[in-house]
Amino acid sequence: MAAVAILGVVAGVIAIVFAVWMALWATGIYKKALQRTEGASGAKPVTKSKLKAMLLRLNKPKHPFTLKPAKDTDLFVEWKIVDAKWIEVLGGAWLKKNYYGWLLLDDATKTARMNEMITEKSLTLAGPGAYGEASFFRGVQLFRKERGYRWGIRTDGTIGEVYNYRFNPMQLKEVLRQVCNDNGWAFELVTTKGQASFPKR
């Protein structure tokens, strides 16, 4: 009986996961996040140098991210999500969270390939000891939307807002995707950094 009950629970979980997956697929969210999107119909692919220049022009104050040329890929994307320090009851604390992206412009296939990584580090000093955490994610970030806020004692001793941020990597990727597709290039997210980097010599 116990085995039957366990099988029933497992089957139920699988059914729920499948239903959610189908719903996301139907809305196009999952499909768009994973699949390659081609250049706009009728759009003649621009040269690699021109596309690169267009992408670099996205470096504007209204965008929370920056793009710059890199040694291992065509463009390195960085989003400093939060970098804050504050004072706890028994000591100081800090939190750093960053988003990184590697964007390779494959001129032969007119395809922009992007790999992404998110890192997070935190430390809290508590009297004679300390507590810290570190994590990172690399691959294709499908669904992530964050809102972070903290109010407390700042490092200068004043009391108020320590950090306040919003983070939705999909917004960044859709901006890059649109620029590439509108100019005749395909855009796809890849699971490894190697797929979005120059070949090793």
Coordinates of N, CA and C in Angstrom, one line a residue:
M1 N 0.8 -1.2 0.0 CA 0.0 0.0 0.0 C 0.9 1.3 0.0
A2 N 1.9 1.2 0.8 CA 2.8 2.4 0.9 C 3.5 2.7 -0.5
A3 N 3.8 1.6 -1.2 CA 4.5 1.8 -2.5 C 3.5 2.4 -3.5
V4 N 2.2 1.9 -3.4 CA 1.2 2.5 -4.3 C 0.9 4.0 -4.0
A5 N 1.0 4.3 -2.7 CA 0.8 5.7 -2.3 C 1.9 6.6 -2.8
I6 N 3.1 6.1 -2.7 CA 4.3 6.8 -3.2 C 4.2 7.0 -4.7
L7 N 3.8 5.9 -5.4 CA 3.7 6.0 -6.9 C 2.6 7.1 -7.2
G8 N 1.6 7.1 -6.5 CA 0.5 8.1 -6.7 C 1.0 9.5 -6.5
V9 N 1.8 9.7 -5.5 CA 2.3 11.1 -5.2 C 3.2 11.5 -6.4
V10 N 4.1 10.6 -6.8 CA 5.1 10.8 -7.8 C 4.4 11.2 -9.1
A11 N 3.3 10.4 -9.4 CA 2.6 10.6 -10.7 C 1.9 12.0 -10.6
G12 N 1.4 12.3 -9.4 CA 0.7 13.6 -9.3 C 1.7 14.8 -9.5
V13 N 2.9 14.7 -8.9 CA 3.9 15.7 -9.1 C 4.3 15.8 -10.6
I14 N 4.5 14.7 -11.2 CA 4.8 14.7 -12.7 C 3.7 15.4 -13.5
A15 N 2.5 15.1 -13.1 CA 1.3 15.7 -13.9 C 1.3 17.2 -13.7
I16 N 1.6 17.6 -12.5 CA 1.6 19.1 -12.2 C 2.7 19.8 -13.0
V17 N 3.9 19.2 -12.9 CA 5.0 19.8 -13.7 C 4.7 19.8 -15.2
F18 N 4.2 18.7 -15.7 CA 3.9 18.7 -17.1 C 2.8 19.7 -17.5
A19 N 1.8 19.9 -16.6 CA 0.8 20.9 -16.9 C 1.3 22.3 -16.9
V20 N 2.2 22.6 -15.9 CA 2.8 23.9 -15.9 C 3.7 24.1 -17.1
W21 N 4.5 23.1 -17.5 CA 5.3 23.2 -18.6 C 4.5 23.5 -19.9
M22 N 3.4 22.8 -20.1 CA 2.6 23.0 -21.2 C 1.9 24.4 -21.3
A23 N 1.6 24.9 -20.1 CA 1.0 26.2 -20.0 C 2.0 27.2 -20.4
L24 N 3.2 27.1 -19.9 CA 4.3 28.0 -20.3 C 4.6 27.9 -21.8
W25 N 4.6 26.7 -22.3 CA 4.9 26.5 -23.7 C 3.8 27.2 -24.6
A26 N 2.6 27.0 -24.1 CA 1.5 27.6 -24.9 C 1.5 29.1 -24.9
T27 N 2.0 29.7 -23.8 CA 2.1 31.2 -23.8 C 3.3 31.7 -24.6
G28 N 4.2 30.8 -24.9 CA 5.4 31.2 -25.7 C 6.6 31.6 -24.8
I29 N 6.4 31.7 -23.5 CA 7.5 32.1 -22.6 C 8.6 31.1 -22.6
Y30 N 8.3 29.9 -22.3 CA 9.4 28.8 -22.3 C 10.0 28.6 -23.6
K31 N 9.2 28.6 -24.6 CA 9.6 28.4 -26.0 C 10.6 29.5 -26.4
K32 N 10.2 30.8 -26.1 CA 11.0 31.9 -26.5 C 12.3 32.0 -25.7
A33 N 12.3 31.5 -24.4 CA 13.4 31.6 -23.6 C 14.5 30.6 -24.0
L34 N 14.1 29.5 -24.6 CA 15.0 28.4 -24.9 C 15.4 28.4 -26.4
Q35 N 14.4 28.7 -27.3 CA 14.7 28.5 -28.7 C 15.4 29.7 -29.3
R36 N 16.0 29.4 -30.4 CA 16.7 30.4 -31.2 C 15.6 31.2 -32.0
T37 N 15.8 32.5 -32.0 CA 14.9 33.4 -32.8 C 15.7 33.9 -34.0
E38 N 15.1 33.8 -35.1 CA 15.8 34.3 -36.4 C 15.7 35.8 -36.6
G39 N 16.5 36.2 -37.5 CA 16.4 37.6 -37.9 C 15.0 38.0 -38.5
A40 N 14.7 39.2 -38.3 CA 13.3 39.7 -38.8 C 13.2 39.4 -40.3
S41 N 12.0 39.1 -40.7 CA 11.7 38.8 -42.1 C 12.0 40.0 -42.9
G42 N 12.8 39.7 -44.0 CA 13.1 40.8 -44.9 C 14.3 41.7 -44.4
A43 N 14.8 41.4 -43.2 CA 15.9 42.2 -42.7 C 17.2 41.6 -43.2
K44 N 18.0 42.4 -43.9 CA 19.3 42.0 -44.4 C 20.3 42.1 -43.3
P45 N 21.0 41.0 -43.0 CA 22.0 41.0 -41.9 C 23.1 42.1 -42.1
V46 N 23.3 42.8 -41.0 CA 24.3 43.8 -41.1 C 25.7 43.2 -40.8
T47 N 26.7 43.9 -41.0 CA 28.0 43.3 -40.7 C 28.2 43.1 -39.2
K48 N 29.2 42.3 -38.9 CA 29.4 42.0 -37.5 C 29.9 43.3 -36.8
S49 N 30.7 44.0 -37.4 CA 31.2 45.3 -36.8 C 30.1 46.3 -36.5
K50 N 29.2 46.3 -37.5 CA 28.1 47.3 -37.3 C 27.1 46.8 -36.2
L51 N 26.8 45.5 -36.1 CA 26.0 45.0 -35.0 C 26.6 45.2 -33.7
K52 N 27.9 45.0 -33.6 CA 28.7 45.2 -32.4 C 28.6 46.7 -31.9
A53 N 28.7 47.6 -32.9 CA 28.6 49.0 -32.6 C 27.2 49.3 -32.1
M54 N 26.2 48.7 -32.7 CA 24.8 49.0 -32.3 C 24.6 48.5 -30.8
L55 N 25.1 47.4 -30.5 CA 24.9 46.8 -29.2 C 25.7 47.7 -28.1
L56 N 26.8 48.2 -28.5 CA 27.6 49.0 -27.6 C 26.9 50.3 -27.3
R57 N 26.0 50.7 -28.3 CA 25.3 52.0 -28.1 C 24.2 51.8 -27.0
L58 N 24.0 50.6 -26.6 CA 23.0 50.3 -25.5 C 23.5 50.8 -24.1
N59 N 24.8 51.2 -24.1 CA 25.3 51.7 -22.8 C 24.8 53.1 -22.6
K60 N 23.7 53.1 -21.9 CA 23.0 54.4 -21.6 C 22.6 54.4 -20.2
P61 N 22.5 55.6 -19.6 CA 22.1 55.7 -18.2 C 20.8 55.0 -17.8
K62 N 19.9 55.0 -18.8 CA 18.6 54.3 -18.5 C 18.7 52.8 -18.4
H63 N 19.8 52.2 -18.8 CA 19.9 50.8 -18.7 C 20.8 50.5 -17.5
P64 N 20.4 49.5 -16.7 CA 21.2 49.1 -15.5 C 22.4 48.2 -15.9
F65 N 22.6 47.9 -17.1 CA 23.7 47.0 -17.5 C 24.7 47.7 -18.4
T66 N 25.8 47.1 -18.6 CA 26.9 47.7 -19.5 C 27.4 46.6 -20.4
L67 N 27.8 46.9 -21.6 CA 28.5 46.0 -22.5 C 29.9 46.6 -22.9
K68 N 30.8 45.7 -23.0 CA 32.2 46.1 -23.4 C 32.9 44.9 -24.1
P69 N 33.8 45.3 -25.0 CA 34.6 44.2 -25.7 C 35.4 43.4 -24.7
A70 N 35.6 42.1 -25.0 CA 36.3 41.3 -24.1 C 37.3 40.4 -24.8
K71 N 38.3 39.8 -24.1 CA 39.3 39.0 -24.7 C 38.8 37.6 -25.2
D72 N 37.8 37.1 -24.4 CA 37.4 35.7 -24.7 C 36.1 35.6 -25.5
T73 N 35.4 36.8 -25.7 CA 34.2 36.8 -26.5 C 34.1 38.2 -27.1
D74 N 33.0 38.4 -27.9 CA 32.9 39.7 -28.6 C 32.4 40.8 -27.6
L75 N 31.5 40.5 -26.8 CA 31.0 41.5 -25.8 C 30.7 40.8 -24.5
F76 N 31.1 41.5 -23.4 CA 30.9 41.1 -22.1 C 29.8 42.0 -21.5
V77 N 28.8 41.3 -20.9 CA 27.7 42.1 -20.3 C 27.8 42.0 -18.8
E78 N 27.5 43.1 -18.2 CA 27.6 43.2 -16.7 C 26.4 44.0 -16.1
W79 N 25.8 43.5 -15.1 CA 24.7 44.1 -14.4 C 25.0 44.0 -12.9
K80 N 25.4 45.1 -12.3 CA 25.7 45.2 -10.9 C 24.3 45.3 -10.2
I81 N 23.8 44.2 -9.8 CA 22.4 44.2 -9.2 C 22.4 44.9 -7.9
V82 N 23.3 44.5 -7.0 CA 23.4 45.2 -5.7 C 24.8 45.0 -5.1
D83 N 25.2 46.1 -4.5 CA 26.5 46.1 -3.8 C 26.4 47.0 -2.6
A84 N 26.0 46.4 -1.4 CA 25.7 47.3 -0.3 C 26.3 46.8 1.0
K85 N 26.6 47.7 1.9 CA 27.2 47.4 3.2 C 26.3 48.1 4.3
W86 N 26.1 47.5 5.4 CA 25.4 48.1 6.5 C 25.8 47.5 7.8
I87 N 25.2 48.0 8.9 CA 25.6 47.6 10.2 C 24.5 46.8 10.9
E88 N 24.9 45.6 11.4 CA 23.9 44.8 12.2 C 24.2 45.1 13.7
V89 N 23.4 44.4 14.5 CA 23.5 44.7 15.9 C 24.9 44.3 16.5
L90 N 25.5 43.2 16.0 CA 26.8 42.8 16.5 C 27.9 43.0 15.6
G91 N 27.7 43.7 14.5 CA 28.8 43.9 13.5 C 28.3 44.3 12.1
G92 N 29.2 44.4 11.2 CA 28.9 44.8 9.8 C 28.4 43.7 9.0
A93 N 27.8 44.0 7.8 CA 27.3 43.1 6.9 C 27.4 43.6 5.5
W94 N 27.4 42.8 4.5 CA 27.4 43.2 3.1 C 26.8 42.2 2.2
L95 N 26.4 42.7 1.0 CA 25.7 41.8 0.0 C 26.2 42.3 -1.3
K96 N 26.6 41.4 -2.2 CA 27.0 41.7 -3.6 C 26.3 40.7 -4.5
K97 N 25.6 41.2 -5.5 CA 25.0 40.3 -6.5 C 25.2 40.9 -7.8
N98 N 25.7 40.0 -8.8 CA 26.0 40.5 -10.1 C 25.5 39.5 -11.2
Y99 N 25.2 40.1 -12.3 CA 24.8 39.3 -13.5 C 25.9 39.5 -14.6
Y100 N 26.4 38.4 -15.2 CA 27.4 38.5 -16.2 C 26.8 37.7 -17.5
G101 N 27.2 38.2 -18.6 CA 26.8 37.6 -19.9 C 28.0 37.6 -20.9
W102 N 28.1 36.5 -21.6 CA 29.1 36.5 -22.7 C 28.3 36.4 -24.0
L103 N 28.6 37.3 -24.9 CA 27.9 37.4 -26.2 C 28.8 37.2 -27.3
L104 N 28.7 36.1 -28.0 CA 29.5 35.8 -29.2 C 28.8 36.1 -30.5
L105 N 29.4 36.9 -31.4 CA 28.7 37.2 -32.6 C 29.4 36.3 -33.7
D106 N 28.7 35.3 -34.1 CA 29.2 34.3 -35.1 C 28.9 34.9 -36.5
D107 N 30.0 35.4 -37.1 CA 29.8 36.1 -38.4 C 29.4 35.1 -39.5
A108 N 29.9 33.8 -39.4 CA 29.6 32.8 -40.4 C 28.2 32.5 -40.5
T109 N 27.5 32.4 -39.4 CA 26.1 32.0 -39.4 C 25.2 33.2 -39.1
K110 N 25.8 34.3 -38.8 CA 25.0 35.5 -38.4 C 24.1 35.2 -37.2
T111 N 24.8 34.7 -36.2 CA 24.0 34.3 -35.0 C 24.8 34.9 -33.8
A112 N 24.0 35.5 -32.9 CA 24.5 35.9 -31.6 C 24.2 34.9 -30.5
R113 N 25.2 34.4 -29.9 CA 25.0 33.4 -28.9 C 25.4 33.9 -27.5
M114 N 24.5 33.7 -26.5 CA 24.7 34.3 -25.2 C 24.7 33.3 -24.1
N115 N 25.6 33.3 -23.2 CA 25.6 32.5 -22.0 C 25.6 33.5 -20.8
E116 N 24.9 33.1 -19.7 CA 24.8 34.0 -18.6 C 25.2 33.4 -17.3
M117 N 25.5 34.2 -16.3 CA 25.9 33.8 -15.0 C 25.5 34.8 -14.0
I118 N 25.0 34.3 -12.8 CA 24.6 35.2 -11.7 C 25.4 34.7 -10.5
T119 N 26.0 35.7 -9.8 CA 26.8 35.4 -8.6 C 26.2 36.2 -7.4
E120 N 26.3 35.6 -6.3 CA 25.8 36.3 -5.1 C 26.7 35.9 -3.9
K121 N 27.1 36.9 -3.2 CA 27.9 36.7 -2.0 C 27.4 37.6 -0.9
S122 N 27.4 37.1 0.4 CA 27.0 37.9 1.5 C 27.8 37.5 2.7
L123 N 28.0 38.5 3.6 CA 28.7 38.2 4.9 C 28.1 39.0 6.0
T124 N 27.9 38.4 7.1 CA 27.4 39.1 8.3 C 28.4 38.8 9.5
L125 N 28.9 39.8 10.1 CA 29.8 39.7 11.3 C 28.9 39.6 12.5
A126 N 29.1 38.6 13.3 CA 28.3 38.5 14.5 C 29.2 38.3 15.7
G127 N 29.6 39.4 16.3 CA 30.5 39.3 17.5 C 31.8 38.7 17.1
P128 N 32.2 37.6 17.8 CA 33.5 36.9 17.5 C 33.4 36.1 16.2
G129 N 32.3 35.8 15.7 CA 32.1 35.0 14.5 C 31.6 35.7 13.3
A130 N 31.4 34.9 12.2 CA 30.9 35.5 11.0 C 30.1 34.5 10.2
Y131 N 29.2 34.9 9.5 CA 28.3 34.0 8.7 C 28.3 34.5 7.2
G132 N 28.7 33.7 6.3 CA 28.7 34.1 4.9 C 28.1 33.1 4.0
E133 N 27.7 33.5 2.9 CA 27.1 32.7 1.8 C 27.6 33.1 0.5
A134 N 27.7 32.1 -0.4 CA 28.1 32.4 -1.8 C 27.4 31.4 -2.7
S135 N 26.9 31.9 -3.9 CA 26.3 31.0 -4.8 C 26.4 31.6 -6.2
F136 N 26.3 30.7 -7.2 CA 26.3 31.2 -8.6 C 25.5 30.3 -9.5
F137 N 25.1 30.8 -10.5 CA 24.3 30.1 -11.5 C 24.9 30.4 -12.9
R138 N 25.1 29.3 -13.7 CA 25.5 29.5 -15.1 C 24.7 28.7 -16.0
G139 N 24.4 29.2 -17.2 CA 23.5 28.5 -18.1 C 22.5 29.4 -18.8
V140 N 21.3 29.0 -18.8 CA 20.2 29.7 -19.3 C 19.2 30.0 -18.2
Q141 N 19.1 31.3 -17.8 CA 18.2 31.7 -16.7 C 16.8 31.9 -17.3
L142 N 15.9 31.0 -17.0 CA 14.6 31.0 -17.6 C 13.6 32.0 -16.9
F143 N 13.4 31.8 -15.6 CA 12.4 32.6 -14.9 C 13.0 33.2 -13.7
R144 N 13.3 34.4 -13.6 CA 13.9 35.1 -12.4 C 13.5 36.5 -12.4
K145 N 12.8 36.9 -11.4 CA 12.4 38.3 -11.2 C 12.5 38.6 -9.8
E146 N 13.4 39.6 -9.4 CA 13.6 39.9 -8.0 C 13.3 41.4 -7.7
R147 N 12.9 41.5 -6.4 CA 12.8 42.9 -5.9 C 13.4 42.8 -4.5
G148 N 14.5 43.6 -4.3 CA 15.2 43.6 -3.0 C 15.1 45.0 -2.3
Y149 N 14.9 45.0 -1.1 CA 14.9 46.2 -0.3 C 15.3 45.9 1.1
R150 N 16.1 46.9 1.7 CA 16.5 46.8 3.1 C 16.7 48.1 3.7
W151 N 16.2 48.2 4.9 CA 16.2 49.5 5.6 C 17.0 49.2 6.9
G152 N 17.9 50.0 7.3 CA 18.7 49.8 8.5 C 19.8 50.8 8.8
I153 N 20.8 50.4 9.4 CA 21.9 51.3 9.8 C 23.0 51.3 8.7
R154 N 23.2 52.5 8.1 CA 24.3 52.5 7.1 C 25.6 52.6 7.7
T155 N 26.7 52.4 6.9 CA 28.0 52.4 7.4 C 28.5 53.7 8.0
D156 N 27.8 54.8 7.6 CA 28.2 56.1 8.2 C 27.4 56.4 9.5
G157 N 26.6 55.4 9.9 CA 25.9 55.6 11.2 C 24.5 56.1 11.0
T158 N 24.1 56.6 9.9 CA 22.7 57.1 9.7 C 21.8 55.9 9.4
I159 N 20.5 56.2 9.7 CA 19.5 55.1 9.5 C 18.6 55.5 8.3
G160 N 18.4 54.5 7.4 CA 17.6 54.7 6.2 C 17.7 53.5 5.3
E161 N 17.5 53.8 4.0 CA 17.5 52.7 3.0 C 18.9 52.3 2.7
V162 N 19.2 51.0 2.8 CA 20.5 50.4 2.6 C 20.6 50.0 1.2
Y163 N 19.6 49.3 0.6 CA 19.6 49.0 -0.8 C 18.1 48.8 -1.3
N164 N 18.0 49.1 -2.6 CA 16.6 49.0 -3.2 C 16.8 48.7 -4.6
Y165 N 16.5 47.5 -5.0 CA 16.8 47.1 -6.4 C 15.7 46.2 -7.0
R166 N 15.6 46.3 -8.3 CA 14.7 45.4 -9.1 C 15.6 44.7 -10.1
F167 N 15.4 43.4 -10.3 CA 16.2 42.6 -11.3 C 15.4 41.7 -12.1
N168 N 15.4 41.8 -13.4 CA 14.7 40.9 -14.3 C 15.6 40.7 -15.5
P169 N 16.4 39.6 -15.5 CA 17.3 39.4 -16.7 C 16.6 39.3 -18.0
M170 N 15.3 38.9 -18.0 CA 14.6 38.8 -19.3 C 14.5 40.1 -20.0
Q171 N 14.4 41.2 -19.3 CA 14.4 42.5 -19.9 C 15.7 42.8 -20.7
L172 N 16.8 42.5 -20.1 CA 18.1 42.6 -20.7 C 18.2 41.8 -22.0
K173 N 17.9 40.5 -21.8 CA 18.0 39.6 -23.0 C 17.1 40.0 -24.1
E174 N 15.9 40.5 -23.8 CA 15.0 40.8 -24.9 C 15.5 42.1 -25.6
V175 N 16.1 43.0 -24.9 CA 16.7 44.1 -25.6 C 17.8 43.7 -26.6
L176 N 18.7 42.8 -26.1 CA 19.7 42.3 -27.0 C 19.2 41.5 -28.1
R177 N 18.2 40.7 -27.8 CA 17.5 39.9 -28.9 C 16.9 40.7 -30.0
Q178 N 16.2 41.8 -29.5 CA 15.5 42.7 -30.5 C 16.5 43.4 -31.4
V179 N 17.6 43.9 -30.8 CA 18.6 44.5 -31.7 C 19.2 43.6 -32.7
C180 N 19.5 42.4 -32.3 CA 20.1 41.4 -33.2 C 19.1 41.0 -34.3
N181 N 17.8 40.6 -33.9 CA 16.8 40.2 -34.8 C 16.4 41.3 -35.8
D182 N 16.3 42.5 -35.3 CA 15.9 43.6 -36.2 C 16.9 43.9 -37.2
N183 N 18.2 43.5 -37.0 CA 19.3 43.7 -37.9 C 19.7 42.5 -38.6
G184 N 18.8 41.5 -38.7 CA 19.0 40.3 -39.6 C 19.8 39.2 -38.9
W185 N 20.1 39.3 -37.7 CA 20.9 38.3 -37.0 C 20.0 37.4 -36.1
A186 N 20.3 36.1 -36.0 CA 19.6 35.2 -35.1 C 20.2 35.4 -33.7
F187 N 19.4 35.1 -32.7 CA 19.8 35.2 -31.3 C 19.4 33.9 -30.6
E188 N 20.4 33.4 -29.8 CA 20.0 32.2 -29.0 C 20.8 32.2 -27.7
L189 N 20.2 31.7 -26.7 CA 20.9 31.5 -25.4 C 21.5 30.1 -25.3
V190 N 22.7 30.0 -24.8 CA 23.4 28.7 -24.8 C 23.7 28.3 -23.3
T191 N 23.9 27.0 -23.1 CA 24.1 26.6 -21.7 C 25.5 26.6 -21.2
T192 N 26.5 26.7 -22.0 CA 27.9 26.8 -21.6 C 28.6 28.0 -22.1
K193 N 29.6 28.5 -21.3 CA 30.4 29.6 -21.7 C 31.1 29.4 -23.0
G194 N 31.6 28.2 -23.1 CA 32.4 27.8 -24.3 C 31.6 28.1 -25.6
Q195 N 30.3 27.9 -25.6 CA 29.5 28.1 -26.8 C 29.3 29.6 -27.1
A196 N 29.7 30.5 -26.1 CA 29.6 31.9 -26.4 C 30.9 32.6 -26.3
S197 N 32.0 31.8 -26.5 CA 33.4 32.3 -26.4 C 34.1 32.0 -27.7
F198 N 35.2 32.7 -27.9 CA 36.1 32.4 -29.0 C 36.7 31.0 -28.9
P199 N 36.9 30.3 -30.0 CA 37.5 29.0 -29.9 C 38.9 29.1 -29.2
K200 N 39.3 28.1 -28.4 CA 40.6 28.1 -27.8 C 41.6 27.7 -28.8
R201 N 42.7 28.3 -28.8 CA 43.8 28.0 -29.7 C 44.8 27.1 -29.0

